[in-house]
CSV table of C-alpha atoms in Angstrom, one decimal:
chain,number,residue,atom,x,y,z
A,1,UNK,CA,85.7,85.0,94.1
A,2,UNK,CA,86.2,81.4,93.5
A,3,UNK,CA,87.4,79.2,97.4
A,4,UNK,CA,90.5,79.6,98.1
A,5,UNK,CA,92.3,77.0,100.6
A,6,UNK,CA,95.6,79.0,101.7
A,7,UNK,CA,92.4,81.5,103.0
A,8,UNK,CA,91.4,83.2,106.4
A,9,UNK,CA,89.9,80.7,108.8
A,10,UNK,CA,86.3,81.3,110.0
A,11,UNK,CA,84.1,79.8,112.7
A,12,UNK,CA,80.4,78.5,112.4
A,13,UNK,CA,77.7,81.0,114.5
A,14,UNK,CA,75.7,79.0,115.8
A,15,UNK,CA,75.3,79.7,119.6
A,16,UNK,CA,74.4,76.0,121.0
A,17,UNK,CA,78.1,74.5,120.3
A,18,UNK,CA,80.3,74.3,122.8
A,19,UNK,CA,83.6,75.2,123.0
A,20,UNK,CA,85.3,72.3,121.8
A,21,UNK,CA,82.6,71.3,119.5
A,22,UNK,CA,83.1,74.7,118.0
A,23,UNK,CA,87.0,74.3,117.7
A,24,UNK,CA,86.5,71.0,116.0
A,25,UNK,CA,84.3,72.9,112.9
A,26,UNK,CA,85.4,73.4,109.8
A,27,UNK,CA,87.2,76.4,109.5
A,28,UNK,CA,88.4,77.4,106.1
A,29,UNK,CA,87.2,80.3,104.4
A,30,UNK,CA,87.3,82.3,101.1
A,31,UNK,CA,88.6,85.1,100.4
A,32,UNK,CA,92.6,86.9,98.9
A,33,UNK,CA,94.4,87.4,102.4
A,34,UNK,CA,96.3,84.2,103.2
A,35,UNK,CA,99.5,85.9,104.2
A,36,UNK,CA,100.0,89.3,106.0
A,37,UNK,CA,102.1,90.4,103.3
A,38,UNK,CA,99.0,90.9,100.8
A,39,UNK,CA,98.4,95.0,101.7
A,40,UNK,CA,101.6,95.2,99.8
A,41,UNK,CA,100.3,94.5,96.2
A,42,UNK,CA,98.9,98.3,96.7
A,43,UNK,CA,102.4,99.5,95.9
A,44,UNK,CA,103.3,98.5,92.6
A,45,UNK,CA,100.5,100.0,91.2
A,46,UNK,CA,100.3,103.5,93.5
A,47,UNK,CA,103.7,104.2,92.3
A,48,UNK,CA,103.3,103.4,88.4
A,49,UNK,CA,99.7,105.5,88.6
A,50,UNK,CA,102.1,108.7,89.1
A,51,UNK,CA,104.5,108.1,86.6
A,52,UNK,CA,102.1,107.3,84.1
A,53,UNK,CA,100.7,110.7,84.7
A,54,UNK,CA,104.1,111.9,84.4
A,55,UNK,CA,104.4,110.8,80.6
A,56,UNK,CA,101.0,111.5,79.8
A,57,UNK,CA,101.4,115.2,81.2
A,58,UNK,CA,104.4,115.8,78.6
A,59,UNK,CA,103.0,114.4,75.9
A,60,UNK,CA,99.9,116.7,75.9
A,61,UNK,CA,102.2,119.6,77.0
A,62,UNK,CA,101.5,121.4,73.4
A,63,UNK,CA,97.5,120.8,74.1
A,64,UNK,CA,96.8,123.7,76.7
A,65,UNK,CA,92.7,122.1,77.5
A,66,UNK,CA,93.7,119.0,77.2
A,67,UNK,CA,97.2,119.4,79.8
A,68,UNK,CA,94.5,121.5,82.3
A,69,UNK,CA,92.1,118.2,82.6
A,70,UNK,CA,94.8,115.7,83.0
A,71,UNK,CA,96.3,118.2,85.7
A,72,UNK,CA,93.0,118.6,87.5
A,73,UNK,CA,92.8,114.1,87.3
A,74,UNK,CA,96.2,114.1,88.6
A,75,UNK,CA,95.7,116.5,91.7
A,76,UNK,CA,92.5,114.3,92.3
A,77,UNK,CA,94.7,111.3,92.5
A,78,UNK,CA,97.1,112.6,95.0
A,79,UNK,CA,94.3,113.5,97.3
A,80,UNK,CA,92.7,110.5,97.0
A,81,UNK,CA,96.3,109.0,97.6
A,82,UNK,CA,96.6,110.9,101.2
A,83,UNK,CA,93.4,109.8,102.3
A,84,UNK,CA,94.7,106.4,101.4
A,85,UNK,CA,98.0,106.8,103.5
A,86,UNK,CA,95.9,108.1,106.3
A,87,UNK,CA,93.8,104.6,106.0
A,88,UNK,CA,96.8,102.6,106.1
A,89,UNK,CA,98.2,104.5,109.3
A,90,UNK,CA,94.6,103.6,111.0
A,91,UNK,CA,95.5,99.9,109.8
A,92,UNK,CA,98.8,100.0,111.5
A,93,UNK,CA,97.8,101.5,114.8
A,94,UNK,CA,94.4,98.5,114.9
A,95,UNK,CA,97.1,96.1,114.6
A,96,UNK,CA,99.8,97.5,117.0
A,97,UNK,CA,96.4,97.5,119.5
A,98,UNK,CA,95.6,93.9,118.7
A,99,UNK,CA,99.2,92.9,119.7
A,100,UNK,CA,99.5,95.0,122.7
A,101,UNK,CA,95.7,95.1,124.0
A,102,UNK,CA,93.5,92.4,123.1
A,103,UNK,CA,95.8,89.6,122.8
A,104,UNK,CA,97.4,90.3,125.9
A,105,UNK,CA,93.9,91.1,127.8
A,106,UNK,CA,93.1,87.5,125.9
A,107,UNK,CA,95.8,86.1,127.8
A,108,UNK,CA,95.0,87.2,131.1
A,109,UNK,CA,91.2,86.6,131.0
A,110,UNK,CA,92.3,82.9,130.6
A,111,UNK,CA,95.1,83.2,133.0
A,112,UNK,CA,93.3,84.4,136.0
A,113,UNK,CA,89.7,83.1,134.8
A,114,UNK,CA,87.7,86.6,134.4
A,115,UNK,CA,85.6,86.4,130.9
A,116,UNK,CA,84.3,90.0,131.5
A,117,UNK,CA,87.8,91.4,130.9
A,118,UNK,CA,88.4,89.9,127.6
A,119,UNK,CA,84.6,90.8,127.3
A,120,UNK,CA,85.7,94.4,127.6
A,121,UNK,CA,88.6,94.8,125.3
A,122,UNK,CA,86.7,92.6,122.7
A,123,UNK,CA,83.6,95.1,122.5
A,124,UNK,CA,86.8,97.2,121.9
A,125,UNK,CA,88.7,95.8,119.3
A,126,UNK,CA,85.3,95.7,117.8
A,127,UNK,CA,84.7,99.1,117.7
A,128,UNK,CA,88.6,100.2,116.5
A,129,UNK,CA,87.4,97.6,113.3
A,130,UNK,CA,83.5,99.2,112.7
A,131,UNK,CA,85.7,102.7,112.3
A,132,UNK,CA,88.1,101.2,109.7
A,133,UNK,CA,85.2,99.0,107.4
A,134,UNK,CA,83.3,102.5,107.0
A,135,UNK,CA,86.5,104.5,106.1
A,136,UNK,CA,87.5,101.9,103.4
A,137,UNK,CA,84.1,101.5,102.2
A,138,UNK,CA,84.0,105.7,101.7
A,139,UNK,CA,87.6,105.6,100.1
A,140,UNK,CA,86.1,102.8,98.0
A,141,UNK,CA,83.5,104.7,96.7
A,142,UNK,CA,85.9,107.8,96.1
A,143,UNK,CA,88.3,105.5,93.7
A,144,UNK,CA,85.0,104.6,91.9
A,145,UNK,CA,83.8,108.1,91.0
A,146,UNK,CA,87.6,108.8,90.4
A,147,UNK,CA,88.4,106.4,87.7
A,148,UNK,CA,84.7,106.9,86.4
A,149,UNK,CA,86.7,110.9,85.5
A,150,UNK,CA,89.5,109.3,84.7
A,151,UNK,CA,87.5,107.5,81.9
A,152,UNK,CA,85.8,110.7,81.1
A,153,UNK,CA,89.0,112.5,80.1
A,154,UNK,CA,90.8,109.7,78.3
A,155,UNK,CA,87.4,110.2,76.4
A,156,UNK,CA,87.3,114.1,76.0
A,157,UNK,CA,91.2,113.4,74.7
A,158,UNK,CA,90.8,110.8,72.4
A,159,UNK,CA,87.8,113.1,70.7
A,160,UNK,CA,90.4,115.9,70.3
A,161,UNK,CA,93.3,113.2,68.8
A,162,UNK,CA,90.1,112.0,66.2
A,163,UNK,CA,89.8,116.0,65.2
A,164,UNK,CA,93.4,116.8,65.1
A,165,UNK,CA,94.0,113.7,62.8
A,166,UNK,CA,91.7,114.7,60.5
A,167,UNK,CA,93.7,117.4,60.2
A,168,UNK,CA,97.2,115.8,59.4
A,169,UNK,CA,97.1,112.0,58.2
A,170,UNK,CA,100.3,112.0,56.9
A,171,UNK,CA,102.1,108.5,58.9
A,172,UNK,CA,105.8,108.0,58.1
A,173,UNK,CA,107.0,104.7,57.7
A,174,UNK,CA,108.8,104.9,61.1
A,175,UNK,CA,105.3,105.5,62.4
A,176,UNK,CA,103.6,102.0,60.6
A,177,UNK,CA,106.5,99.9,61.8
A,178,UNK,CA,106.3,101.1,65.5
A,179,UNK,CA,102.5,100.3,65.2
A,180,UNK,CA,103.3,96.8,64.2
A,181,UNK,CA,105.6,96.3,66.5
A,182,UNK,CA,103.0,97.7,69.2
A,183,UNK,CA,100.7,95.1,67.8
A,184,UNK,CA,103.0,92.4,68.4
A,185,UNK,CA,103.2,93.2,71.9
A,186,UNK,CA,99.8,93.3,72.4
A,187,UNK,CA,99.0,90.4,71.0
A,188,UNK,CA,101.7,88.4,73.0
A,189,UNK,CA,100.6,89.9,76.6
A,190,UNK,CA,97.0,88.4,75.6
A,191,UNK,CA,98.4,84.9,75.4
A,192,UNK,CA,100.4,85.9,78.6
A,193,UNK,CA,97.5,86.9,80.4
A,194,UNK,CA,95.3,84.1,79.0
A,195,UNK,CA,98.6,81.4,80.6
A,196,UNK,CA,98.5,83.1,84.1
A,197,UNK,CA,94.6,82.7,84.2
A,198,UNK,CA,95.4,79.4,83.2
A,199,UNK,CA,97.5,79.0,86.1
A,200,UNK,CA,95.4,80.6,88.7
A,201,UNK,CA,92.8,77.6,87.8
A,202,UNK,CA,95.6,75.1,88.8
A,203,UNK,CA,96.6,76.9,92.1
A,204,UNK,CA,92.4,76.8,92.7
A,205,UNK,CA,92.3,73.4,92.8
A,206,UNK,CA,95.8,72.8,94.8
A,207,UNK,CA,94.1,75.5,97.2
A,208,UNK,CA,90.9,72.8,98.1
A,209,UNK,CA,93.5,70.1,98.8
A,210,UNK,CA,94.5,72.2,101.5
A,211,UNK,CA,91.5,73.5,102.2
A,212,UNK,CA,90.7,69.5,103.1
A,213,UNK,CA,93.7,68.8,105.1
A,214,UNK,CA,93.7,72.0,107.5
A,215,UNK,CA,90.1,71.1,108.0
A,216,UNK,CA,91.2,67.2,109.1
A,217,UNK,CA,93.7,68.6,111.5
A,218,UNK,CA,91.2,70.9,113.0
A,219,UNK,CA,88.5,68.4,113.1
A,220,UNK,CA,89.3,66.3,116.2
A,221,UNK,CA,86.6,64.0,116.5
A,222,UNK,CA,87.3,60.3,118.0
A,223,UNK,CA,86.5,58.6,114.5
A,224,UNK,CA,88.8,61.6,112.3
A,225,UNK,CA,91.7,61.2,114.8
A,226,UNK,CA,91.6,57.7,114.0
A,227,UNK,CA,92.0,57.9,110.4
A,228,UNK,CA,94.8,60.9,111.2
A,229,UNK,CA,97.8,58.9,112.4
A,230,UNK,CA,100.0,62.0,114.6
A,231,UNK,CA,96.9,64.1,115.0
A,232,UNK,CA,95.3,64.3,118.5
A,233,UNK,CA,92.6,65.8,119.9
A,234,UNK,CA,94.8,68.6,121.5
A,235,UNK,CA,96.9,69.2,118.4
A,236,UNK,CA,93.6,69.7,116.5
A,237,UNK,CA,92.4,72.0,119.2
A,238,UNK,CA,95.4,73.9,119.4
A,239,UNK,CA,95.6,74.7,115.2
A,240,UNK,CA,91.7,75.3,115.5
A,241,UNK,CA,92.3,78.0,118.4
A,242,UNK,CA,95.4,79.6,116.5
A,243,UNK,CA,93.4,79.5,113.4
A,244,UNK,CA,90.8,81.4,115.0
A,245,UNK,CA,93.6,84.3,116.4
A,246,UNK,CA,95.3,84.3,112.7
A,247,UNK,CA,93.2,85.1,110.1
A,248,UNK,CA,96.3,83.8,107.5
A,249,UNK,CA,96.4,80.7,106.1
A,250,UNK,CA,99.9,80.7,105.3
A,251,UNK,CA,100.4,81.5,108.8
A,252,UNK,CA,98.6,78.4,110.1
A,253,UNK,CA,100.6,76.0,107.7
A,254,UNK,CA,103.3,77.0,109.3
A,255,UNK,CA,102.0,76.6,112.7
A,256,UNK,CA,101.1,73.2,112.0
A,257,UNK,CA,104.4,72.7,110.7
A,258,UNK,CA,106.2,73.2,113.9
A,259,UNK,CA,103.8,70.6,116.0
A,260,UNK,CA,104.7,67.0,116.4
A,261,UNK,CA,103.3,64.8,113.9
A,262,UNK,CA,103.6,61.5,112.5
A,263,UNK,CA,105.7,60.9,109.5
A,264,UNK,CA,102.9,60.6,107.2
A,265,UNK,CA,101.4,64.1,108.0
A,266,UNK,CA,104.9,65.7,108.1
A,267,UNK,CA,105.4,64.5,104.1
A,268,UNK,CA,101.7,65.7,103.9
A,269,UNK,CA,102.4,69.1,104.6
A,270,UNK,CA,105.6,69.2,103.1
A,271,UNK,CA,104.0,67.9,99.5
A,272,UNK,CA,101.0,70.3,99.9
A,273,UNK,CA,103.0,73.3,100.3
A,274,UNK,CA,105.5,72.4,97.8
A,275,UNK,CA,103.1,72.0,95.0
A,276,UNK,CA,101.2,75.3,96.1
A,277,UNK,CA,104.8,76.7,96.1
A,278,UNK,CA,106.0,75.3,92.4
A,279,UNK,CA,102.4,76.6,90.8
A,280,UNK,CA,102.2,80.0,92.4
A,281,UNK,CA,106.2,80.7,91.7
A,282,UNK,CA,105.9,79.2,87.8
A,283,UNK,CA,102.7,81.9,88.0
A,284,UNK,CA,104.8,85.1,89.4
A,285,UNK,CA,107.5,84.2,86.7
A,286,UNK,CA,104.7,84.3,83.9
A,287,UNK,CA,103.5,88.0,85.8
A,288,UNK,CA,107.0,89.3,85.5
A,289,UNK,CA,107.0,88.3,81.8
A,290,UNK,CA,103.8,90.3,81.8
A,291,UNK,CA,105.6,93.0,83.5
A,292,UNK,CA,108.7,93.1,81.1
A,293,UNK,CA,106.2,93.0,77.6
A,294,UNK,CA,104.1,96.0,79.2
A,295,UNK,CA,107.0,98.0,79.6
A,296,UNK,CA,108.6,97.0,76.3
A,297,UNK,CA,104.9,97.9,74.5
A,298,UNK,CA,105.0,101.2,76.7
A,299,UNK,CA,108.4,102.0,75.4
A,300,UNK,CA,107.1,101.9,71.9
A,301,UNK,CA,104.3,103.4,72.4
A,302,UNK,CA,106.4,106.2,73.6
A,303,UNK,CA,108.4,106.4,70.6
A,304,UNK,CA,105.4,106.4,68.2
A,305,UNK,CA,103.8,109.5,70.5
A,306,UNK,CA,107.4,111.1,71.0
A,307,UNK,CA,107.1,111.2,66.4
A,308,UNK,CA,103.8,112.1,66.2
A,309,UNK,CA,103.8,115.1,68.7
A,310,UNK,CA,106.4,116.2,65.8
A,311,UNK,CA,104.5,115.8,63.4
A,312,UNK,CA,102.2,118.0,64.9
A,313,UNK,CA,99.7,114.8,65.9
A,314,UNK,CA,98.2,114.0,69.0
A,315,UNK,CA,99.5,110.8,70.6
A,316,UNK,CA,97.4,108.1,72.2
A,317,UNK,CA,96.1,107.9,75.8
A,318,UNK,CA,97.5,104.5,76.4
A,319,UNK,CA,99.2,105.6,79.3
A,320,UNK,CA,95.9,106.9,80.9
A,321,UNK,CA,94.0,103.9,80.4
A,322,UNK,CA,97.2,102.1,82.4
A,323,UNK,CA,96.5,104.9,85.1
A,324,UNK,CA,92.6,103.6,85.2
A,325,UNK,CA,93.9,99.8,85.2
A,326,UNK,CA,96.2,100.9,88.4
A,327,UNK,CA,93.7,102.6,90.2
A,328,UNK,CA,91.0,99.7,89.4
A,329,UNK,CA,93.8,97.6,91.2
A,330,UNK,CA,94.3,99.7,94.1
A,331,UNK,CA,90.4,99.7,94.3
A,332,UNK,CA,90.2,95.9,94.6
A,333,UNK,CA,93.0,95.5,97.0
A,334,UNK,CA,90.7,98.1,99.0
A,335,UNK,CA,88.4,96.0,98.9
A,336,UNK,CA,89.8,93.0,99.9
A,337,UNK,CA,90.8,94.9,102.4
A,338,UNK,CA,87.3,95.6,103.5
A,339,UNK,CA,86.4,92.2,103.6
A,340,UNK,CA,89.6,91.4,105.6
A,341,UNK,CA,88.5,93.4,108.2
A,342,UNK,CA,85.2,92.8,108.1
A,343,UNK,CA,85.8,89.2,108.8
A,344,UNK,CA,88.2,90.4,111.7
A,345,UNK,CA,84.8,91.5,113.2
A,346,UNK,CA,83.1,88.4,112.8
A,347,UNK,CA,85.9,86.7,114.3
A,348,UNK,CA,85.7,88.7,117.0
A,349,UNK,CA,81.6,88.4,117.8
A,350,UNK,CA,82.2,85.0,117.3
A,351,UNK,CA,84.7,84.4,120.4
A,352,UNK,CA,82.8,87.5,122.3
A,353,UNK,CA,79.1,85.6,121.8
A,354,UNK,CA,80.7,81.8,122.5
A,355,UNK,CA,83.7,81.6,124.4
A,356,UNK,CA,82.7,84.6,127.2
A,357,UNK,CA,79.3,83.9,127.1
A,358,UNK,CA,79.3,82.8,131.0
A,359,UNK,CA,81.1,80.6,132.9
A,360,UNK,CA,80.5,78.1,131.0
A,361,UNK,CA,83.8,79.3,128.9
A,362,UNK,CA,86.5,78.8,132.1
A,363,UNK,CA,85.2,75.0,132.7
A,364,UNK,CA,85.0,74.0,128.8
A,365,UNK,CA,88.6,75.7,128.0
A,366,UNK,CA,90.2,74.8,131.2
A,367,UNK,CA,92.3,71.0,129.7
A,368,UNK,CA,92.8,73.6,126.7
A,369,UNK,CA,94.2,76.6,128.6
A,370,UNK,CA,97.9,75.5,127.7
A,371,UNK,CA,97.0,75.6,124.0
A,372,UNK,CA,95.1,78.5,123.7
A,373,UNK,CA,98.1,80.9,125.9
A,374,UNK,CA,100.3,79.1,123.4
A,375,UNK,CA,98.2,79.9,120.2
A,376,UNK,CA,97.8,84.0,121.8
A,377,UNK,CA,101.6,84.2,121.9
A,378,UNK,CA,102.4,82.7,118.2
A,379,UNK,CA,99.2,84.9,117.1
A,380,UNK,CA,101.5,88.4,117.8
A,381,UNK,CA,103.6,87.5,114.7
A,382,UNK,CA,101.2,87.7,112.4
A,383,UNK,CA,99.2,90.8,113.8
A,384,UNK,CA,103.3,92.2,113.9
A,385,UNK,CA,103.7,91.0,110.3
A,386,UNK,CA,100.4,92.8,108.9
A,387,UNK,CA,100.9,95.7,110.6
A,388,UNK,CA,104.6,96.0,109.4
A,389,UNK,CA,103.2,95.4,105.9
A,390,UNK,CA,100.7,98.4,106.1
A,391,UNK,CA,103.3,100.5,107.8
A,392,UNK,CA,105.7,100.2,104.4
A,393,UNK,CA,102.2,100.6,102.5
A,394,UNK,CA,101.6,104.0,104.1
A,395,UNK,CA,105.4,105.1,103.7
A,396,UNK,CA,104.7,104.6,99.9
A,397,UNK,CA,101.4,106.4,99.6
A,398,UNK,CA,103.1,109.3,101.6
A,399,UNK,CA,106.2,109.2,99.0
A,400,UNK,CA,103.7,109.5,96.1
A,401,UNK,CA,101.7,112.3,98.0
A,402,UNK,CA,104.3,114.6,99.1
A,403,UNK,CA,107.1,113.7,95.9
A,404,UNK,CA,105.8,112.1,93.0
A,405,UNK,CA,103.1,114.9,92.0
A,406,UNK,CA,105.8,117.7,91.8
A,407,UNK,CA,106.1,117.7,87.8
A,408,UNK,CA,102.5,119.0,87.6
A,409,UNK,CA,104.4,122.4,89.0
A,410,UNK,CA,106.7,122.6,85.6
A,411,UNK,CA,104.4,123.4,82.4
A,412,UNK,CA,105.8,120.6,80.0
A,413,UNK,CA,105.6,123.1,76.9
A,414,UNK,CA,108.1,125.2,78.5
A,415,UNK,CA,110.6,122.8,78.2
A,416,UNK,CA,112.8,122.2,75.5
A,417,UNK,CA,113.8,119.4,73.0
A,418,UNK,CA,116.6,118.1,75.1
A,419,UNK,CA,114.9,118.6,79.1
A,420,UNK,CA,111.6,117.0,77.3
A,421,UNK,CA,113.8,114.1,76.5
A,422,UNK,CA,116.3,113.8,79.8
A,423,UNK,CA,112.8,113.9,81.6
A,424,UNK,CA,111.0,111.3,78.9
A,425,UNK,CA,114.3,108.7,79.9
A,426,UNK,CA,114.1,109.7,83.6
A,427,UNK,CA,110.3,108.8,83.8
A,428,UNK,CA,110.7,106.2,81.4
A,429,UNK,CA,113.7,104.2,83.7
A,430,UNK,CA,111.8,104.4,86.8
A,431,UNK,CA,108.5,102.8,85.3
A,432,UNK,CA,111.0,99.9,84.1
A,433,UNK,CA,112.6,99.0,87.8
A,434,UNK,CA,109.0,98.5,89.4
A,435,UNK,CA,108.1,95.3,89.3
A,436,UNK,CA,104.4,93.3,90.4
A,437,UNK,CA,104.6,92.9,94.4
A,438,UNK,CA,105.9,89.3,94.8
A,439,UNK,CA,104.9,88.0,97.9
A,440,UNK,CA,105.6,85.1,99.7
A,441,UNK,CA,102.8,82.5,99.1
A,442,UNK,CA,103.2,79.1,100.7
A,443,UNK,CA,106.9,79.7,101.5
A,444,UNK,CA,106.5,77.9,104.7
A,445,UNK,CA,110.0,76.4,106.1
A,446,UNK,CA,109.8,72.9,107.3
């Protein structure tokens, strides 16, 4: 994954820095997690995997083997959904701990000069961390196996369309003009796809402008300072410590935001973010595009099925291959969740190894005790943040475990002509109002 500036901050390991030499390092890091919000982009595609199934499960209603595999597929998904929602819950309650545990036992360590006692709930933290890393990595490798089935069916299917074509070959011209329509489509959400890529090269290399001037800021050293008109040696040590707290970029823009600074590094940050701002929302416009062409293609696609399940034809499994592009997604959200975590954990053996490693900790922080209480207290809003975000991520996941499965209970060739079309419109106007999670990348108030 290419650097990423708006990224989690990190801290160099070796053991021989001090304290302030430490907080002056480099910090930025790579990786997909620069706001707390980012959990969120599960949603979008957990609640179009369902409905997808929904359409494909009525247009193979008149299919008996072919309706019993996509039903078994489906059930798989929804239990691989509720171990999902339970992972999220585990999420929530690590964060919920980290604001009212460790950063508070954080606090007091420094307060009352006792290292063991952060020691303590550190080795804690850690351990609340460990358990969530090995539960994502098995849910990882249960989404793997699962879309590997999914793959397998959308095979078995598409053998049985090539055998029951043979059979009838007859296309109407309704049939041939859909196609080319479909076509169209496809051929514009290339180009569309192709422009957005285009873009996320662009917001790459406004990402390692940043990525330059947080490490300035954070880099307090007599000659840097110097060249850094409005940034001291305490202001750099005080983004450095809330860096090291925060593990969201966007998060410690907006940190350094709020500081005093001189005019010069006000207009900095202010052009910075704006030009992260204008690329990323000119990007989410072309991804809504995106999102409007896929639906319109889905909509035709659905037509031409809808004529050839008259014409006694099997359909296409474009709507399965969108189920194994959802749960691909999901998969690699997982996994950046993973590596969120996992980084968590190094921050954490970091500060546990360095900064209560002895005595040695209380004399080096003591002229930076004021910053680092300060940098604790601001750290609870984005620890609050992520874990609201994961909270509204496992209230979705429950939705689509305990709601969105129940048409596999109605046998879709026991419906007739005009409930197979009010439930075609119903399925078909819910896919349309979900759109791709927004976010809110660099939308830092100054």
């Amino acid at each position: 994954m290419p650097l990423n500036a708006c990224e989690t901050l990190l801290l160099e390991t070796s053991p021989v820095y001090t304290v302030k030499t430490w907080l002056r390092t480099k910090l930025v890091s790579s990786d997909s997690t620069s706001s707390p919000e980012f959990i969120q982009e599960l949603l979008p595609s957990a609640e179009r995997t369902a409905l997808l199934y929904h359409l494909s499960y009525l247009c193979l209603g008149n299919f008996p083997k072919l309706e019993r595999l996509l039903r078994e597929r489906a059930v798989e998904t929804q239990m691989l959904f509720g171990s999902s929602e339970a992972l999220l819950m585990k999420c929530v309650g690590t964060s919920e701990n980290l604001v009212k545990s460790l950063l508070p036992s954080l606090k007091v360590a420094a307060e009352k000069n006792k290292p063991e006692f952060a020691l303590k709930f550190l080795e804690k933290a850690k351990g609340w961390i460990n358990s969530i890393i090995t539960d994502v990595k098995e849910i990882v490798k249960r989404y793997d196996k699962h879309n590997s089935d999914v793959a397998t069916t959308t095979s078995d299917i598409i053998t049985e369309k090539e055998e029951t074509e043979k059979k009838q070959q007859q296309q109407t011209s309704e049939m041939e003009e859909l196609q080319k329509i479909i076509d169209g489509l496809e051929e514009n959400l290339g180009k569309i796809s192709k422009e957005i890529e285009d873009y996320e090269k662009k917001i790459e290399v406004k990402n390692a402008e940043i990525h330059e001037f947080i490490s300035s800021i954070t880099d307090t050293k007599e000659e840097q300072t110097t060249q850094m008109p409005g940034v001291t040696p305490t202001m750099g040590s005080s983004v450095a410590i809330f860096a090291m707290i925060v593990p969201f970029v966007e998060s410690v823009m907006g940190y350094i935001s709020k500081m005093v600074m001189a005019t010069s590094q006000e207009s900095m940050v202010r052009s910075l973010c704006a030009g992260l701002s204008e690329l990323t929302t000119a990007q989410q416009h072309l991804k809504e595009r995106e999102w409007d062409i896929q639906n319109q293609l889905m909509d035709n696609q659905l037509k031409l099925a809808k004529l050839k399940i008259e014409n006694g034809q099997l359909p296409s499994v474009t709507h399965l291959d969108e189920v194994q592009k959802c749960l691909s997604r999901i998969q690699q959200i997982l996994i950046q969740l993973q590596k969120f975590w996992e980084k968590v954990g190094s921050l954490l053996d970091t500060l546990k190894e360095r900064t209560f490693a002895g005595d040695v900790w209380i004399e080096e922080l003591e002229d930076l005790k004021e910053e680092f209480l300060e940098s604790i207290t601001a750290a609870k809003e984005g620890w609050t943040k992520f874990g609201n975000s994961c909270k509204k991520a496992n209230n979705i996941f429950s939705i689509q475990v305990n709601e969105a499965y129940k048409f596999l209970e109605i046998n879709p060739s026991s419906l007739s002509k005009e409930e197979w079309q009010k439930e075609y419109e119903s399925v078909k106007e819910k896919l349309q109002k979900i759109r791709p999670n927004a976010g809110n990348p660099a939308a830092i108030t100054l």
